Coordinates of C-alpha atoms and ligand atoms in Angstrom, one line a residue:
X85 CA 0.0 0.0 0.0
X86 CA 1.4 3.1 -0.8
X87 CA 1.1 6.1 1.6
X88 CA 1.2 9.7 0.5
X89 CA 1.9 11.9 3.7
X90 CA 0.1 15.5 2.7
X91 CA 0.2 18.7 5.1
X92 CA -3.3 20.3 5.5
X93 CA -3.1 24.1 6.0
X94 CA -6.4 25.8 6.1
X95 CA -6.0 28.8 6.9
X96 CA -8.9 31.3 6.8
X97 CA -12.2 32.0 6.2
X98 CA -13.8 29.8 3.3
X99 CA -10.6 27.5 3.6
X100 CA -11.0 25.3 6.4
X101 CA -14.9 24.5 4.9
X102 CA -13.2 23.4 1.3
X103 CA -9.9 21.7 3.0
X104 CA -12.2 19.3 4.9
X105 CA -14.6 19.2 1.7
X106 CA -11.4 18.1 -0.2
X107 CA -9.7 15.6 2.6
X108 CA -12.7 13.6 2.6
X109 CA -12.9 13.5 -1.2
X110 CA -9.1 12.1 -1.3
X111 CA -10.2 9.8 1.2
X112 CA -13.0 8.7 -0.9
X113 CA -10.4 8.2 -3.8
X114 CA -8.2 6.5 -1.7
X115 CA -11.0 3.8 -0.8
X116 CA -12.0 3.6 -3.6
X117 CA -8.6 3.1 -5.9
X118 CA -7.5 0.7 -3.1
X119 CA -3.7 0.7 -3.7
X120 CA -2.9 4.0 -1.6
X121 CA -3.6 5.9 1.4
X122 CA -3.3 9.5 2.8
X123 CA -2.1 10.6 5.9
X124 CA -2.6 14.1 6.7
X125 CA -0.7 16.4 9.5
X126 CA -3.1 19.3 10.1
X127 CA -1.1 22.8 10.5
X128 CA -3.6 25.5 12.0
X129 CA -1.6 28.5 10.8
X130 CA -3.9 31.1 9.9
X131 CA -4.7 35.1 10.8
X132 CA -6.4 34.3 14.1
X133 CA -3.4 32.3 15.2
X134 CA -1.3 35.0 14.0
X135 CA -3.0 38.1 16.1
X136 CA -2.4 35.6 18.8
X137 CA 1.1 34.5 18.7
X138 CA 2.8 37.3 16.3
X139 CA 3.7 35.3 13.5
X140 CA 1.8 32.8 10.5
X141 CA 4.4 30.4 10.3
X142 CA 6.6 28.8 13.4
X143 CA 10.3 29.0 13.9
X144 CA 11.6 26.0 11.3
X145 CA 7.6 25.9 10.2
X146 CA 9.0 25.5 6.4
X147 CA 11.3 22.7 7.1
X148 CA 8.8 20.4 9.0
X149 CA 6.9 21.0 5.8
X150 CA 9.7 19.5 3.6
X151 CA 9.1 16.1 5.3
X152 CA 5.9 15.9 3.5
X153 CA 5.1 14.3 0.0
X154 CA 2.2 16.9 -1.0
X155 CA 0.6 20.6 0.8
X156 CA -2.9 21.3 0.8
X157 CA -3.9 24.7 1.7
X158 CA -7.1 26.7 1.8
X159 CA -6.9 30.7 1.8
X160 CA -5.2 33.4 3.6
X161 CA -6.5 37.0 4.2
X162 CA -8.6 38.0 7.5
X163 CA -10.3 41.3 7.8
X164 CA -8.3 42.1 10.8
X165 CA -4.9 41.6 8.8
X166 CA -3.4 44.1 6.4
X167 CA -3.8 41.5 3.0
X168 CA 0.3 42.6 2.6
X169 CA 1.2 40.9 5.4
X170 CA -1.0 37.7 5.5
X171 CA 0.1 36.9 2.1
X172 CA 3.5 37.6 2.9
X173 CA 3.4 35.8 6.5
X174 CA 2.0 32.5 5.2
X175 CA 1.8 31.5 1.9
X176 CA 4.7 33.3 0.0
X177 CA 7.2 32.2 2.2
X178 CA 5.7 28.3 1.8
X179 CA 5.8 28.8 -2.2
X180 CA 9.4 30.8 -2.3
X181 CA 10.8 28.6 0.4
X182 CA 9.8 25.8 -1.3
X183 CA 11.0 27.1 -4.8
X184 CA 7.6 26.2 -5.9
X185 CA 9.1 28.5 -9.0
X186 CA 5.3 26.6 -11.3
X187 CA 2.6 27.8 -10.6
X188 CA 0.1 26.0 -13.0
X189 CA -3.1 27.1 -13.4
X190 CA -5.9 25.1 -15.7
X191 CA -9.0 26.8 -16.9
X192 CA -12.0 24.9 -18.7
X193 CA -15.0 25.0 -19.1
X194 CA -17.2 22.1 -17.1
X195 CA -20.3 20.3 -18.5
X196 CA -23.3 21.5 -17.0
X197 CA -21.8 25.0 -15.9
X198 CA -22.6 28.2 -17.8
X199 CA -20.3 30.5 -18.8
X200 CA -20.4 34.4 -18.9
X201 CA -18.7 34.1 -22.8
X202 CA -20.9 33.2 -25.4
X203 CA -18.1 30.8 -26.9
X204 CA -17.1 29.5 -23.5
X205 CA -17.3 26.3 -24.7
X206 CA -13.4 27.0 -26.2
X207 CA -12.3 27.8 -23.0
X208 CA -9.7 25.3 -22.6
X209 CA -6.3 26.6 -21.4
X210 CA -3.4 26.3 -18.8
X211 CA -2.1 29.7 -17.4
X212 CA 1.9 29.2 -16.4
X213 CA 2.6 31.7 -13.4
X214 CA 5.8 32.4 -12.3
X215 CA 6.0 31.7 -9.3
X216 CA 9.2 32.7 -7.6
X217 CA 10.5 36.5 -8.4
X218 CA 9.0 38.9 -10.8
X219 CA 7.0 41.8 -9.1
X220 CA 6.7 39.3 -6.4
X221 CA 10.3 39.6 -5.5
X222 CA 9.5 41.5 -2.6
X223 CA 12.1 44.1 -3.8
X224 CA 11.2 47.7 -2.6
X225 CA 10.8 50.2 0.1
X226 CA 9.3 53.0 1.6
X227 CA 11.1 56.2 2.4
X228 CA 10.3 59.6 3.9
X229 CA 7.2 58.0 5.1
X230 CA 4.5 60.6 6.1
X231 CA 6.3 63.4 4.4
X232 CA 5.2 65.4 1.0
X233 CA 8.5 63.8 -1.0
X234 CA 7.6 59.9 0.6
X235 CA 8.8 57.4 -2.0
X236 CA 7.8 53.7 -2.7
X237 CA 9.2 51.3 -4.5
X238 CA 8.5 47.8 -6.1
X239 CA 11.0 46.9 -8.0
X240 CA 10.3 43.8 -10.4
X241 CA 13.5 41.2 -10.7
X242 CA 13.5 38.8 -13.4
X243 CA 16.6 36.8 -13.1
X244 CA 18.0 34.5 -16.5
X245 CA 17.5 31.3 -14.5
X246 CA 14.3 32.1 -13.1
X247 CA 13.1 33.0 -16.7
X248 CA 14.5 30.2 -18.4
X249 CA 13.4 27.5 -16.4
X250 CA 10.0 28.8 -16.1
X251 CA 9.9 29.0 -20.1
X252 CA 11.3 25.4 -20.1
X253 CA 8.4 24.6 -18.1
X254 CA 6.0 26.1 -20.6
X255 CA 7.2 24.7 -23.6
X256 CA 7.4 20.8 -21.7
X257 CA 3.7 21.8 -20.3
X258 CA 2.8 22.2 -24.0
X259 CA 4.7 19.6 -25.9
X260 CA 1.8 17.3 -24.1
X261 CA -1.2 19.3 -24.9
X262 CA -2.7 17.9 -28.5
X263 CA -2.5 21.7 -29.4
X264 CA 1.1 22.2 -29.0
X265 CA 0.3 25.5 -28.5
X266 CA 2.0 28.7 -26.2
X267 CA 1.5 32.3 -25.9
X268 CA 4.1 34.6 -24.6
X269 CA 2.0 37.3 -22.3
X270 CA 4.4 40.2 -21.9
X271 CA 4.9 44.1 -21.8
X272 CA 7.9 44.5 -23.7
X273 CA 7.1 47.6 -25.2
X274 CA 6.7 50.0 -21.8
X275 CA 8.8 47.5 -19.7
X276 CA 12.1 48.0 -21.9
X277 CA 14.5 45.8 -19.8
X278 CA 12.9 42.8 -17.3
X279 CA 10.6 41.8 -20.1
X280 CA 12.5 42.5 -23.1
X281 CA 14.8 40.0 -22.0
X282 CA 11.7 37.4 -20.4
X283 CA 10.7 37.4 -24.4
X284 CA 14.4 37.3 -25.6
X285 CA 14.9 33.9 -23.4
X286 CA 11.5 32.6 -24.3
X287 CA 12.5 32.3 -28.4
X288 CA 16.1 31.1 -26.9
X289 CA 14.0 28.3 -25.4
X290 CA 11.6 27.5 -27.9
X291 CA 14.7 26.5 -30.1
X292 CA 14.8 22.9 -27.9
X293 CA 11.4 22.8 -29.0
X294 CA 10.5 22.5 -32.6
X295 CA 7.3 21.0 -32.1
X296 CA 5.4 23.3 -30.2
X297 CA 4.0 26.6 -32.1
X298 CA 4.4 29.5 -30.4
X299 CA 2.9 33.1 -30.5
X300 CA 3.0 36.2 -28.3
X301 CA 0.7 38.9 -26.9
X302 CA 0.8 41.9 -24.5
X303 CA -0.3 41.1 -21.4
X304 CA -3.5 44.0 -21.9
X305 CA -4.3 42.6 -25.6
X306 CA -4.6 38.8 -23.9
X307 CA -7.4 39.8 -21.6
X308 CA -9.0 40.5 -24.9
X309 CA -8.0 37.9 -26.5
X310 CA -9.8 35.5 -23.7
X311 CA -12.5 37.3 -23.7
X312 CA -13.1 37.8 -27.8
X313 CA -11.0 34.6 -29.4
X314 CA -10.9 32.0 -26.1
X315 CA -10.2 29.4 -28.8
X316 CA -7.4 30.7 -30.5
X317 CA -5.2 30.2 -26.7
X318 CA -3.9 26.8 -25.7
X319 CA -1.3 27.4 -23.0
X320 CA 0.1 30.9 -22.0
X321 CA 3.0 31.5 -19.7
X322 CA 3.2 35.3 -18.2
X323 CA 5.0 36.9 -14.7
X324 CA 3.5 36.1 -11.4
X325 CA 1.8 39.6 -11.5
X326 CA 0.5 38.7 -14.9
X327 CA -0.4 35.6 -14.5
X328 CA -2.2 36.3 -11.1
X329 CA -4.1 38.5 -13.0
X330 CA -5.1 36.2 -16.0
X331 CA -6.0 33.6 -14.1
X332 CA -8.9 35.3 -12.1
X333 CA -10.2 36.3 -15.2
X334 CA -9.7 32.8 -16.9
X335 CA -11.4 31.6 -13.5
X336 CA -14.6 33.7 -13.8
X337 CA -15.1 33.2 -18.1
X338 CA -14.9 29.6 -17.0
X339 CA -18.1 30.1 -14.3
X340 CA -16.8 31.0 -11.2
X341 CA -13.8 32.0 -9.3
X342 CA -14.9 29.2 -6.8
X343 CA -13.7 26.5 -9.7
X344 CA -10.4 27.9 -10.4
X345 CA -7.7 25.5 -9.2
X346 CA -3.7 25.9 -9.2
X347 CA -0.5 24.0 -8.3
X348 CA 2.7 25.5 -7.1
X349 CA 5.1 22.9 -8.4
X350 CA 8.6 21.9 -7.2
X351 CA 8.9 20.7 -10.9
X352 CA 12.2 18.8 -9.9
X353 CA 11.0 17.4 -6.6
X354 CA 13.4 18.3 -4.4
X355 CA 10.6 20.1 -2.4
X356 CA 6.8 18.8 -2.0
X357 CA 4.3 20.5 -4.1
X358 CA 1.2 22.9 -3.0
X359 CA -2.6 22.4 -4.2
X360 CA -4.6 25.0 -3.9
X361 CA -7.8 26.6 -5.0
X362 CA -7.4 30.0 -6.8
X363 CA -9.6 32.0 -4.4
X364 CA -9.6 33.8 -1.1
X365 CA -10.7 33.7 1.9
X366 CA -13.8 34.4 0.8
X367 CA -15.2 36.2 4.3
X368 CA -18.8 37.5 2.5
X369 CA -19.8 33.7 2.3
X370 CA -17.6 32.0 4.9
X371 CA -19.2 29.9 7.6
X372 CA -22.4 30.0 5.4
X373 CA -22.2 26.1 4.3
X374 CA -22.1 27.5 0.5
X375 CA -18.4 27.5 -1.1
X376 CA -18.1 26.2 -4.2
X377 CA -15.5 23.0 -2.9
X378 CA -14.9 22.2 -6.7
X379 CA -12.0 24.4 -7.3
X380 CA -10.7 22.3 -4.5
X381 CA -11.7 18.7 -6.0
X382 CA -10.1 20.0 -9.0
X383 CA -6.4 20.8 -7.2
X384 CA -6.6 18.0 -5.3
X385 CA -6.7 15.8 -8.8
X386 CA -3.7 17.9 -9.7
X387 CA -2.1 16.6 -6.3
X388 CA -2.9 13.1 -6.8
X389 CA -1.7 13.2 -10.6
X390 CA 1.8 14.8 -8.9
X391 CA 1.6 12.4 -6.4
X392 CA 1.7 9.5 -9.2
X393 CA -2.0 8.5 -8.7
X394 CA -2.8 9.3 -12.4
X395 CA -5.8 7.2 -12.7
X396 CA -7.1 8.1 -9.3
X397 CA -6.5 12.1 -10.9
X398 CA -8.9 11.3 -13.8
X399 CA -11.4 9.4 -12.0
X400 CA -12.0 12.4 -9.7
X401 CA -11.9 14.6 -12.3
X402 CA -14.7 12.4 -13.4
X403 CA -16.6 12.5 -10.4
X404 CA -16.4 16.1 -10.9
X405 CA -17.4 16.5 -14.1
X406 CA -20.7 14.3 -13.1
X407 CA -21.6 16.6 -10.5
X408 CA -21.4 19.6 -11.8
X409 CA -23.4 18.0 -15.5
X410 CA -25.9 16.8 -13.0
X411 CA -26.6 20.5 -11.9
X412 CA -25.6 19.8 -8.5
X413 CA -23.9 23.6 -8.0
X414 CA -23.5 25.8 -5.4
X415 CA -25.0 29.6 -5.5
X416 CA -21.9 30.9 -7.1
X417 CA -22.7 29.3 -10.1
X418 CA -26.4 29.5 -9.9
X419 CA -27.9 26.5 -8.0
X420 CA -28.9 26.2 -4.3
X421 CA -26.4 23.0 -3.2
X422 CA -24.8 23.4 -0.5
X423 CA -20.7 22.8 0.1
X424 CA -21.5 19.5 1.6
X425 CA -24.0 18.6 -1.2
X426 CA -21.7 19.0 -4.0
X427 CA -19.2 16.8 -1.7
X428 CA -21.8 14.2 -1.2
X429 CA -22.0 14.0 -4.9
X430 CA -18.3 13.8 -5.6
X431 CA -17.9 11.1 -3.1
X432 CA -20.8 9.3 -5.0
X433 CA -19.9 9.5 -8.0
X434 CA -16.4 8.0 -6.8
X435 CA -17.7 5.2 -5.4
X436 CA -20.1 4.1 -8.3
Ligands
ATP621 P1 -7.6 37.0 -2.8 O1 -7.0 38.3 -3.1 O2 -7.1 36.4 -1.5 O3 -7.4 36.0 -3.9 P2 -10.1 38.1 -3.3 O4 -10.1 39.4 -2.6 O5 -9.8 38.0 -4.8 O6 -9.1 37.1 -2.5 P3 -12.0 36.1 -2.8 O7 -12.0 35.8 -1.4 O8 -11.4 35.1 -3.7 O9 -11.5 37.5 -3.0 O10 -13.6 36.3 -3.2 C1 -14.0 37.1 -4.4 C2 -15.5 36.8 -4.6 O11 -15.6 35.5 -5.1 C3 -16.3 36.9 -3.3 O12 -17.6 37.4 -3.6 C4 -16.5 35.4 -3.0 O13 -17.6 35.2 -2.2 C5 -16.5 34.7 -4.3 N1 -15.9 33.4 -4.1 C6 -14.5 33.1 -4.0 N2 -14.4 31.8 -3.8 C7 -15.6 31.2 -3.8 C8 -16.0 29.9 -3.6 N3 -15.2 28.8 -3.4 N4 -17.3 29.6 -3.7 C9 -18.2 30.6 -3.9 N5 -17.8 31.9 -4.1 C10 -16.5 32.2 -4.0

């Protein structure tokens, strides 16, 4: 039997509701595949914790996580904590620590779920994020605070190797789509340095690959793009600001932000992996029973295809993609279910 070992951080709001919602799903894969097992370490770092004790994650927090195969986390961001300094207290110091430098975002359109596009049927795509530096650096400061001459700054650093190995990515993420297809999102004409050389090491790269076709766009003229011609996109990679962007958008012209699923990869394995769902923390619906748990089905199905459990991966996709044809959706997306009805129904379909 084998066992995959997966840390469980919930963290607030809407989280903990679709963290349990997706535990007992992988349980009900587990059963129900019958060759592995989950054992899940529960980490209760999240804002409340933090107004209590001063700080998100422990001292060595990051390397107790390294003894685990997978992460599973829910949302971070509290009304009582400036959104700068949840994000930066919890869950970029997991994904930088980690070097989680692929952040993978899928976007499709499910059966049975309406979109806002009148072609969303082409929605198909996978948004590669950057993951590691960028505008998320965390390069910057503040100077002269208070006075009429205060400065800020937020510097963007794109370094060669974190550019070329997140093109390299890209292009191997392609190479096994049928369409064979990437877009290079960028602002090369006002950004005159950073980017000029993000495109310059992305046609470097697509040398190694011959057989994927490759196209480019600024990063305004692709939200158009998505919007106008969703078909003509197959797989775009972009900057972490970028990205982040792209992929709320691709979340909502797919249905709902509370599908939208994304993995922060370790692509080389030398860390574990995190699975998360797009969204936030979600406050105007938490502890109302309604969160959409899907986006959460759907990253844990990317954390059991990294885990190695491919056909376990499709089969909850599967389950999924029954529920949500059988109209069994939460408010978000029109219907009346509830967070633990749609979870009922996954957990069915995975046992039929
Ligand atoms: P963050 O900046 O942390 O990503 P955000 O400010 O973009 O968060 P969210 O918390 O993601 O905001 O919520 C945005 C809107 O989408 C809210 O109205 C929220 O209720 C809705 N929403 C987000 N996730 C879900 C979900 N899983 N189910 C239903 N509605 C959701």
């Amino acid at each position: 039997m084998r066992t995959h070992r997966i840390a469980a951080i919930p963290g607030d709001g809407i989280g903990p509701e679709v963290i349990a919602a997706g535990l007992e799903v992988l349980v009900a894969c587990a059963a129900s595949d019958g060759g592995f097992r989950v054992e899940v370490e529960h980490f209760d770092w999240n804002s409340d914790n933090y107004l209590r004790r001063g700080h998100y994650i422990p001292e060595g927090g990051i390397d107790r996580l390294k003894s685990f195969d997978a992460i599973f986390f829910g949302a971070v961001g509290s009304l009582d904590v400036a959104d700068h300094v949840s994000l930066w207290g919890l869950r970029l110091p997991i994904a930088q620590g980690l070097d989680q430098y692929a952040n993978v975002r899928p976007a499709r359109l499910l059966p049975g779920v309406t979109s806002p596009l009148r072609a969303g049927d082409a929605v198909d795509w996978v948004i590669v994020r950057e993951n590691s530096e960028g505008e998320y650096a965390g390069h910057g400061g503040r100077a002269h605070r208070g006075l009429p001459i205060e400065v800020g700054t937020e510097t963007a650093v794109f370094t060669r190797a974190g550019v070329e190995r997140i093109h390299r990515f890209a292009f191997e993420l392609a190479r096994q789509r049928p369409r064979k297809l990437l877009t290079l999102v960028t602002k090369s004409n006002a950004q005159r340095f950073g980017m000029v050389m993000w495109d310059e090491i992305f046609f470097e790269v697509a040398r190694d690959f011959p057989d994927v076709k490759t196209d480019r766009e600024l990063v305004d003229a692709a939200t158009t793009r998505m919007v106008l011609k969703p078909g003509s996109i197959d797989v775009m990679v972009a900057t972490n600001l970028h990205a982040d962007i792209l992929s709320d958008l691709a979340a909502a012209l797919s249905g709902s932000l509370g599908i939208g699923a994304t993995a922060n990869l370790n692509p080389e394995r030398r860390f574990p992996s995190m699975f998360e769902p797009i969204h936030g923390s979600a406050f105007d619906i938490a502890g109302r029973g309604i969160a959409n748990p899907i986006a959460t089905f759907w990253t844990a199905a990317m954390m059991l295809e990294h885990l190695g459990e491919t056909t376990c991966a499709r089969r909850l996709m599967a389950a999924i993609e029954a529920t949500t044809g059988a109209g069994i959706h939460t408010p978000d997306l029109g219907g009346q279910a509830t967070t633990r009805a749609v979870t009922a129904a996954v957990c069915d379909a995975l046992r039929r």
